[in-house]
Coordinates of C-alpha atoms and ligand atoms in Angstrom, one line a residue:
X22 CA 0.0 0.0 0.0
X23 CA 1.0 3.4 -0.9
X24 CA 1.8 5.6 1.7
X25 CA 0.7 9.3 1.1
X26 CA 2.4 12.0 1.4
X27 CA 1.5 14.9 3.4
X28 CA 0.7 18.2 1.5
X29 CA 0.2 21.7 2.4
X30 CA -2.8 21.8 4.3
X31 CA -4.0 18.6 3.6
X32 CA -3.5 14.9 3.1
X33 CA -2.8 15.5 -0.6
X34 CA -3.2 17.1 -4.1
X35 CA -5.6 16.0 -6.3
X36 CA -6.6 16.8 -9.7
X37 CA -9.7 16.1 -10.7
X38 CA -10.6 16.1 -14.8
X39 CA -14.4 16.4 -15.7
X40 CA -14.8 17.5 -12.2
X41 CA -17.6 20.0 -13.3
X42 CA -19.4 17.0 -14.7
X43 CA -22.3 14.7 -12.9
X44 CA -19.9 12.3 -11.1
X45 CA -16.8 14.5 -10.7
X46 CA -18.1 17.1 -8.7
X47 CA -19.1 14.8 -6.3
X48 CA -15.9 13.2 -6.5
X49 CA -14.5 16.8 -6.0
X50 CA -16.5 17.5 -2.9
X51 CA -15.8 13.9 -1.3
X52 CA -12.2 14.9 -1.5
X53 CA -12.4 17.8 0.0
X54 CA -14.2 16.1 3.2
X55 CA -11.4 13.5 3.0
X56 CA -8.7 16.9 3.7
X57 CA -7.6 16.6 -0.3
X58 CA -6.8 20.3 -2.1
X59 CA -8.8 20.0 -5.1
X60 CA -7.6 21.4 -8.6
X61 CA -10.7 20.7 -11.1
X62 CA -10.0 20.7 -14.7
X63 CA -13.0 21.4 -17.1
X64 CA -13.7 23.0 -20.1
X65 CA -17.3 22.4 -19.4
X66 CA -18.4 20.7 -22.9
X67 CA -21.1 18.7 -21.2
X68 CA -20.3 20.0 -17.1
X69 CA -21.5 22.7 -15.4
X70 CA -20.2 25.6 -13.0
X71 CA -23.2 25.3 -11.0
X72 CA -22.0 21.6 -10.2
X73 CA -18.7 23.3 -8.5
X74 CA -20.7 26.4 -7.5
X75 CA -21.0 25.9 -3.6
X76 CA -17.4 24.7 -3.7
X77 CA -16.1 28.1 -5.2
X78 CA -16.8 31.5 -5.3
X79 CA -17.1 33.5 -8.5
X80 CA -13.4 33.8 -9.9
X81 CA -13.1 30.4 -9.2
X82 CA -10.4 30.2 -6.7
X83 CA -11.9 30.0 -3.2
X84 CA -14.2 28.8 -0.8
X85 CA -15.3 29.4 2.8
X86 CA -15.9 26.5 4.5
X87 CA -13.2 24.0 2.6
X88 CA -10.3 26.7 3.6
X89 CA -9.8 27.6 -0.4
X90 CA -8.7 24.1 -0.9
X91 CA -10.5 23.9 -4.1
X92 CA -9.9 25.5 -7.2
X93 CA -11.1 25.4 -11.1
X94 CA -9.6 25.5 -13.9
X95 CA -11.6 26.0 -16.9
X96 CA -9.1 23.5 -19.3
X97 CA -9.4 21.5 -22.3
X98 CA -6.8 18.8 -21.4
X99 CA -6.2 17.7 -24.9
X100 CA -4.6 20.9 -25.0
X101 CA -1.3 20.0 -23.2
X102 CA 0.3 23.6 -22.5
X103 CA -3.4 24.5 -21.4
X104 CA -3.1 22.0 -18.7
X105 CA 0.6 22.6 -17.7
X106 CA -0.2 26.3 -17.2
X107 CA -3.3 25.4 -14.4
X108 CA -1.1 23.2 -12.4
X109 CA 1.8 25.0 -12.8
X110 CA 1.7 27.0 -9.4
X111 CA 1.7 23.7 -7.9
X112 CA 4.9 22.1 -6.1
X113 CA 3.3 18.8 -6.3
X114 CA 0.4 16.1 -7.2
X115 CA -0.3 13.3 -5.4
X116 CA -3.2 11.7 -7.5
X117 CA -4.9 12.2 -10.6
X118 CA -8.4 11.5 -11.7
X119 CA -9.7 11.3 -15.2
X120 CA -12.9 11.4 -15.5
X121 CA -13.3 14.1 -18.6
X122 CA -15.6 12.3 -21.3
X123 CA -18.8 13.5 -22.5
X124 CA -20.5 10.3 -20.9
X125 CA -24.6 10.3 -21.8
X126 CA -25.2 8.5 -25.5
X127 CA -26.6 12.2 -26.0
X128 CA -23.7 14.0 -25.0
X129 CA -21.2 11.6 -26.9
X130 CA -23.0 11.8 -30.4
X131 CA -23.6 15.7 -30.3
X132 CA -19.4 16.0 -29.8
X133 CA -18.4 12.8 -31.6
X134 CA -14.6 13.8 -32.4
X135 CA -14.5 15.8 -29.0
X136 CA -15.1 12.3 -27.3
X137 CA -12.4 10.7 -29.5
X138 CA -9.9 13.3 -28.8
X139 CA -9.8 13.3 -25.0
X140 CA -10.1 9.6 -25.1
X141 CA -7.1 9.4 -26.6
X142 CA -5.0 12.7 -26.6
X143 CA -6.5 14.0 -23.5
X144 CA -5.7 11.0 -21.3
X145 CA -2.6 10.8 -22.9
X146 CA -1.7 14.2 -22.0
X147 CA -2.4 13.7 -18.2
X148 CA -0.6 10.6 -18.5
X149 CA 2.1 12.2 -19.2
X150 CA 1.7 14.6 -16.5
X151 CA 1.4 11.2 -13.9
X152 CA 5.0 10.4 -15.6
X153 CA 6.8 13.7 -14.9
X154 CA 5.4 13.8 -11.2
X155 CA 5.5 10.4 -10.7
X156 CA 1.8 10.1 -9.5
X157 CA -1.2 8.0 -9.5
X158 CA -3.3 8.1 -12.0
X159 CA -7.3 7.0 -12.0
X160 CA -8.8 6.7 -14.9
X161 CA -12.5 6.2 -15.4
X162 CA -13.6 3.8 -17.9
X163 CA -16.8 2.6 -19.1
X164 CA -19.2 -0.9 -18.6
X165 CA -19.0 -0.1 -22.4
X166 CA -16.3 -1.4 -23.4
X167 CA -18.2 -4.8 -23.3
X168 CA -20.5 -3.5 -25.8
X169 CA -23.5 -5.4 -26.1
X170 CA -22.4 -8.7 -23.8
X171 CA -22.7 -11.7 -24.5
X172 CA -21.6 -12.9 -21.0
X173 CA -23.6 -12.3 -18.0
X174 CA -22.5 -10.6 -15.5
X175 CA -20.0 -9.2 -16.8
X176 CA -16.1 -10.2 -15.6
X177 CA -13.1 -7.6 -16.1
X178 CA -11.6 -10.5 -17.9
X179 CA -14.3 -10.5 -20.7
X180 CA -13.1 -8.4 -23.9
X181 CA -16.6 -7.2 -25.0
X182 CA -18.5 -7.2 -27.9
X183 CA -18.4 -4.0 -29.6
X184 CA -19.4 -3.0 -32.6
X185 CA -16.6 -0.8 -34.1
X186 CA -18.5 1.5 -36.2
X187 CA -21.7 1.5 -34.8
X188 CA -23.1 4.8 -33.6
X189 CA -22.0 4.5 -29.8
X190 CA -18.2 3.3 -31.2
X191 CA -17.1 6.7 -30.9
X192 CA -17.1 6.6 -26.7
X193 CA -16.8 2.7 -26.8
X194 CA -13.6 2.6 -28.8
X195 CA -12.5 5.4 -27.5
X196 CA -12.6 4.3 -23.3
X197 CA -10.7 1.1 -25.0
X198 CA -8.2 3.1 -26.8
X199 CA -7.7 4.9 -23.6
X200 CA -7.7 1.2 -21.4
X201 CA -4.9 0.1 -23.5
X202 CA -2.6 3.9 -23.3
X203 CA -3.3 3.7 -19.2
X204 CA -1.9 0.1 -19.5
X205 CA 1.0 1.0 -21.9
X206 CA 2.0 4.0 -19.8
X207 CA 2.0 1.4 -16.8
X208 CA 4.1 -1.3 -18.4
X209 CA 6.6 1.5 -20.2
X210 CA 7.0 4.2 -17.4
X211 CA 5.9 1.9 -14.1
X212 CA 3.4 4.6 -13.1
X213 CA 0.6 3.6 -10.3
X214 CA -2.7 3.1 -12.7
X215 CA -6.2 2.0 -11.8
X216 CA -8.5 1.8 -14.1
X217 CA -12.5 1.8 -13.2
X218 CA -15.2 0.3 -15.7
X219 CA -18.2 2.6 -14.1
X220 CA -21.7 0.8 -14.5
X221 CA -24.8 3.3 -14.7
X222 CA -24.3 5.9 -12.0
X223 CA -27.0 8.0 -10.9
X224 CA -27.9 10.7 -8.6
X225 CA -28.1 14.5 -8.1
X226 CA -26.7 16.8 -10.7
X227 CA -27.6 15.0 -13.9
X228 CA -28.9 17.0 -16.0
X229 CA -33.0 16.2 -16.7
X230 CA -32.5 16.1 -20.5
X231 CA -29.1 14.1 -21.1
X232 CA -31.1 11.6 -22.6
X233 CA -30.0 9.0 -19.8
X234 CA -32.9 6.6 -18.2
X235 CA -33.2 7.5 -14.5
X236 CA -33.3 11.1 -15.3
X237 CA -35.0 11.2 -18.2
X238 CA -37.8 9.4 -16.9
X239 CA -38.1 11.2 -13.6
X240 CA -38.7 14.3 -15.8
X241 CA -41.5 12.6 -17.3
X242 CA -43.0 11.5 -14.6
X243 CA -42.4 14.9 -12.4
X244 CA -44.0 16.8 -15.5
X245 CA -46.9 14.0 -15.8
X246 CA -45.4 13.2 -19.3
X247 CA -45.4 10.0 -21.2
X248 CA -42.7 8.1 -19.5
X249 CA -40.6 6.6 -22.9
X250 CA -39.8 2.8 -22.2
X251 CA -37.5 1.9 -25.3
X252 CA -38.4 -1.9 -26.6
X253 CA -40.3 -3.8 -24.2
X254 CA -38.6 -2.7 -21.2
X255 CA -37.5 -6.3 -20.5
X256 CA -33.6 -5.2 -21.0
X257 CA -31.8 -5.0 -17.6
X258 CA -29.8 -2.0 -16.2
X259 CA -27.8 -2.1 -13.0
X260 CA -28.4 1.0 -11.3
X261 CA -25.3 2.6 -8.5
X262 CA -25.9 5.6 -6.5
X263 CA -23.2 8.1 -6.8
X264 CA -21.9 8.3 -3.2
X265 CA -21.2 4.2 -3.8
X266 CA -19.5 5.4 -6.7
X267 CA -17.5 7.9 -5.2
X268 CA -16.7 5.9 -2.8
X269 CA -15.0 2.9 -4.6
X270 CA -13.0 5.9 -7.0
X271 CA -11.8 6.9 -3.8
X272 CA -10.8 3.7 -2.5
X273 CA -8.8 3.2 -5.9
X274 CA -5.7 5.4 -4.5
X275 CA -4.9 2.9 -1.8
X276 CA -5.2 -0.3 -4.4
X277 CA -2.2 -1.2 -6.0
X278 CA -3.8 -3.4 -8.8
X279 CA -3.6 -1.5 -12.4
X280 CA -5.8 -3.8 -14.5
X281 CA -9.7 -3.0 -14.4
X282 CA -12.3 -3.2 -11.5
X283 CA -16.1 -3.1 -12.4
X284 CA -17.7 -0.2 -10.6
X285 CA -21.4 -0.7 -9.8
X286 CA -24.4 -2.5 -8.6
X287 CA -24.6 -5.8 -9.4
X288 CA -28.1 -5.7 -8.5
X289 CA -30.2 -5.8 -12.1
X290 CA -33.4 -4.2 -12.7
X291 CA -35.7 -4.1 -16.1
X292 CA -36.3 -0.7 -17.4
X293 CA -39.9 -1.4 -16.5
X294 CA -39.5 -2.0 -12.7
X295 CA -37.5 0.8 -13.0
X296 CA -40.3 3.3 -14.5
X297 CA -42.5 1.7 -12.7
X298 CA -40.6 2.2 -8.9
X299 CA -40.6 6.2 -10.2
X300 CA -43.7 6.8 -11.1
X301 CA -44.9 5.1 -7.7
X302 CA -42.1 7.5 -5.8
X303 CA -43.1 10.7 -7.5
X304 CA -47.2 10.1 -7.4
X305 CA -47.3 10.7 -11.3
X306 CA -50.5 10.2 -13.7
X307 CA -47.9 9.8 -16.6
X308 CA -48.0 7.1 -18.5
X309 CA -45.8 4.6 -20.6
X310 CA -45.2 5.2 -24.0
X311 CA -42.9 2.8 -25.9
X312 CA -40.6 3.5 -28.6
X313 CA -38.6 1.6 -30.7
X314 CA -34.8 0.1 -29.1
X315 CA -32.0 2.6 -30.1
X316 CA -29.2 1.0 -32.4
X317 CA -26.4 -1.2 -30.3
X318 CA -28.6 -0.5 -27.3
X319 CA -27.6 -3.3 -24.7
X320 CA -30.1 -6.0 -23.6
X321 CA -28.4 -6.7 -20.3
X322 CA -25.8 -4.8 -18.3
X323 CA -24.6 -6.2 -14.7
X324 CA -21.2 -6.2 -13.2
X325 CA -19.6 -8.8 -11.4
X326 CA -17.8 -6.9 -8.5
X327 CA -15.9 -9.9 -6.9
X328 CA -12.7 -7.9 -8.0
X329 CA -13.8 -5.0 -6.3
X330 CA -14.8 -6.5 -3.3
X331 CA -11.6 -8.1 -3.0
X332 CA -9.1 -5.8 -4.0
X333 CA -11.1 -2.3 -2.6
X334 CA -13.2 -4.3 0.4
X335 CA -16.3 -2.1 -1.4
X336 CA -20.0 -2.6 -2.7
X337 CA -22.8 -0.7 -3.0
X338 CA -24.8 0.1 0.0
X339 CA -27.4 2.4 -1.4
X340 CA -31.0 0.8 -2.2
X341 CA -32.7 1.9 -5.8
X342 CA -35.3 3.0 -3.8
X343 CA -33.8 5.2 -1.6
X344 CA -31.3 6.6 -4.4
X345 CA -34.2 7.1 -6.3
X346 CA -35.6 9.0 -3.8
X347 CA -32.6 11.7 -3.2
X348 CA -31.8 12.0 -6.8
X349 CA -36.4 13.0 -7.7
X350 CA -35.9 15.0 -4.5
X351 CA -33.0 17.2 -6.3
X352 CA -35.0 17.1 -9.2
X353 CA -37.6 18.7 -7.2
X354 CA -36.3 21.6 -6.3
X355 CA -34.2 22.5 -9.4
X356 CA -37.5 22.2 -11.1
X357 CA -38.8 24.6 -8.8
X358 CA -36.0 27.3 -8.7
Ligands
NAD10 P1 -20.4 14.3 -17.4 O1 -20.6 14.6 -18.8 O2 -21.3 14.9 -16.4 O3 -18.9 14.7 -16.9 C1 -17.8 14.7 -17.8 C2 -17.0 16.0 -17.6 O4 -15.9 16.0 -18.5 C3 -17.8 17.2 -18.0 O5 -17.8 18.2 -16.9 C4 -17.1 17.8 -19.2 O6 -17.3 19.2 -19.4 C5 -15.7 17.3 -19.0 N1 -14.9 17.2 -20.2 C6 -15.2 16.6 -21.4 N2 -14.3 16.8 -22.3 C7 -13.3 17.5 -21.7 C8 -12.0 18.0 -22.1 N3 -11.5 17.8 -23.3 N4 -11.3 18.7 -21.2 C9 -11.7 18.9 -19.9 N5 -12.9 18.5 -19.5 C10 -13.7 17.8 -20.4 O7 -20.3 12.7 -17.2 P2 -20.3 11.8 -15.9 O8 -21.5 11.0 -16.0 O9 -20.0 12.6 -14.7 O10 -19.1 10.8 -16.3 C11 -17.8 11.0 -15.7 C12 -16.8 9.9 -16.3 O11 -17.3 8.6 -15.8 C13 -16.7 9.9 -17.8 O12 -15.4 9.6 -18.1 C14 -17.6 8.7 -18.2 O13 -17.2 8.1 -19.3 C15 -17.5 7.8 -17.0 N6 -18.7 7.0 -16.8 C16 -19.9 7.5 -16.3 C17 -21.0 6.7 -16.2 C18 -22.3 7.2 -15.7 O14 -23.2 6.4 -15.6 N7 -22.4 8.4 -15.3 C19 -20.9 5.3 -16.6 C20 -19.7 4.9 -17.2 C21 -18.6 5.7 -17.2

């Protein structure tokens, strides 16, 4: 186990890229609890500042409350001198996340070649930066990279079916191209990697119209829309709250294993319990209306976590139901600002 060092201030330096996004500002604000200075790169192609808002004030350097320990930096990191210049007032890091990727099916096919690019020349650029400091690096991967799966559930040593030039290749190939640079980096250059296949995450801060299920539908049903079940709903999700997420990202720095752990809950619902459990939680007259599969839409998605549990002693403790319940709670009352 690593030992970390001690930083000014804190217990350590992190950078956090895509830490304007859904996931990464509560990664961000889970570090900061944990005694972590926070540098957040963004350049906010599918994040938001009002994600970071209550951790910063309006020039984007400090914060009562986490001692100006967290700081953003609006940066596109496949722009390498971009990224050198935020960090360079910096003695040291300590651990780097990479979590930048447009990451809805939405977001991914409105900025095709921008998800391509920091795939490959963005992760490659903070590799980089993990070389010259000699620092972890985290990288987030995708449950995508097994395509549409013909094994069930889903074992890190399974290499996917993906369908190279479908419509969803452009993040799929790209979270592999970006697998096998983390892996290269590690073999070349011996630097600490971990890589994390994230299942569907969900919780506050999504946005309502990223075209992702548990939002999406919770919109419907909060607006007494028709709820949109695509196929028959009999496809399976697994659904993790974010603070489990979090949570096992976190645990990542103290695990010394560089190949990939599935991140998620192995617990599998259809898209129709689903709908069904929110329009229950939210009282809502909508009702279902069912549209036709999208293309290389998965039938079944569920991790197998025995690696996680292992190697990070972690698994999901949130319920559906009562993540389900803080996320259309949220939803509430940005809908009524
Ligand atoms: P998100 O879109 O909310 O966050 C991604 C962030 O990356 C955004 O803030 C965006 O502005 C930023 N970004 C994109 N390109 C950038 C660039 N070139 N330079 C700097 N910043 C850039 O998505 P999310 O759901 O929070 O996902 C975070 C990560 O987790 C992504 O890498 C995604 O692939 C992965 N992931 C998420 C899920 C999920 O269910 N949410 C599932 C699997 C994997």
């Amino acid at each position: 186990m690593r030992k970390r060092r001690k930083a000014e201030g804190g217990i350590g330096v992190a950078v956090v890229a895509g830490g304007a996004g859904f996931i990464g500002s509560h990664l961000c604000e889970f570090l900061l609890q944990r005694g972590y200075r926070v540098v957040c790169l963004d350049n906010l192609l599918t994040g938001r500042l009002e994600n970071i808002a209550h951790l910063t004030t309006d020039n984007g350097r400090r914060k009562a409350g986490n001692g100006g320990r967290f700081e953003f930096r609006r940066v596109d990191i496949t722009n390498p001198r971009a990224v050198k210049n935020a960090l360079k007032h910096l003695k040291k890091l300590d651990v780097i996340f990479n979590l930048a990727s447009p990451a809805s099916p939405k977001d991914y096919q409105a900025f095709p070649l921008e998800t391509m690019r920091v795939g490959s020349e963005g992760t490659r650029n903070l590799l980089e930066l993990a070389r010259e400091q000699g620092v972890i690096f985290i990288h987030t991967s995708t449950s995508e990279v097994y395509g549409d799966p013909k094994v069930h559930p889903q074992t890190e040593d399974y290499w996917g079916n993906v369908n190279p030039v479908g419509v969803r290749s452009v993040y799929d190939e790209a979270k592999r191209f970006a697998e096998a640079l983390v892996m290269t980096y590690h073999r070349l250059y011996k630097i600490p990697v971990r890589i994390a296949r994230i299942f569907n995450t969900y919780g506050p801060r999504m946005k309502f119209d990223d075209g992702r299920l548990i939002p999406n539908l919770i919109y419907q049903a909060l607006n007494n829309q028709p709820m949109t079940i695509y196929g028959t709903g009999r496809q399976t999700r697994s659904f993790c709250y974010v603070s489990d997420m979090v949570l096992g990202l976190y645990k990542l720095i103290d695990c010394s294993d560089p190949y990939p752990i599935n991140l998620g809950n192995p617990k599998e619902y259809s898209v129709l319990v689903c709908a069904r459990l929110i329009k229950k939680l939210t009282h809502s007259q909508s009702r279902f209306l069912f549209q036709p599969l999208p293309s290389d839409d998965p039938k079944r998605r569920q991790p197998d976590i025995g690696r996680a549990k292992r190697l990070l002693n972690w698994e999901p403790k949130v319920s559906l139901k009562e993540g389900l319940i803080a996320t259309i709670n949220w939803f509430r009352g940005e809908f009524s600002k």
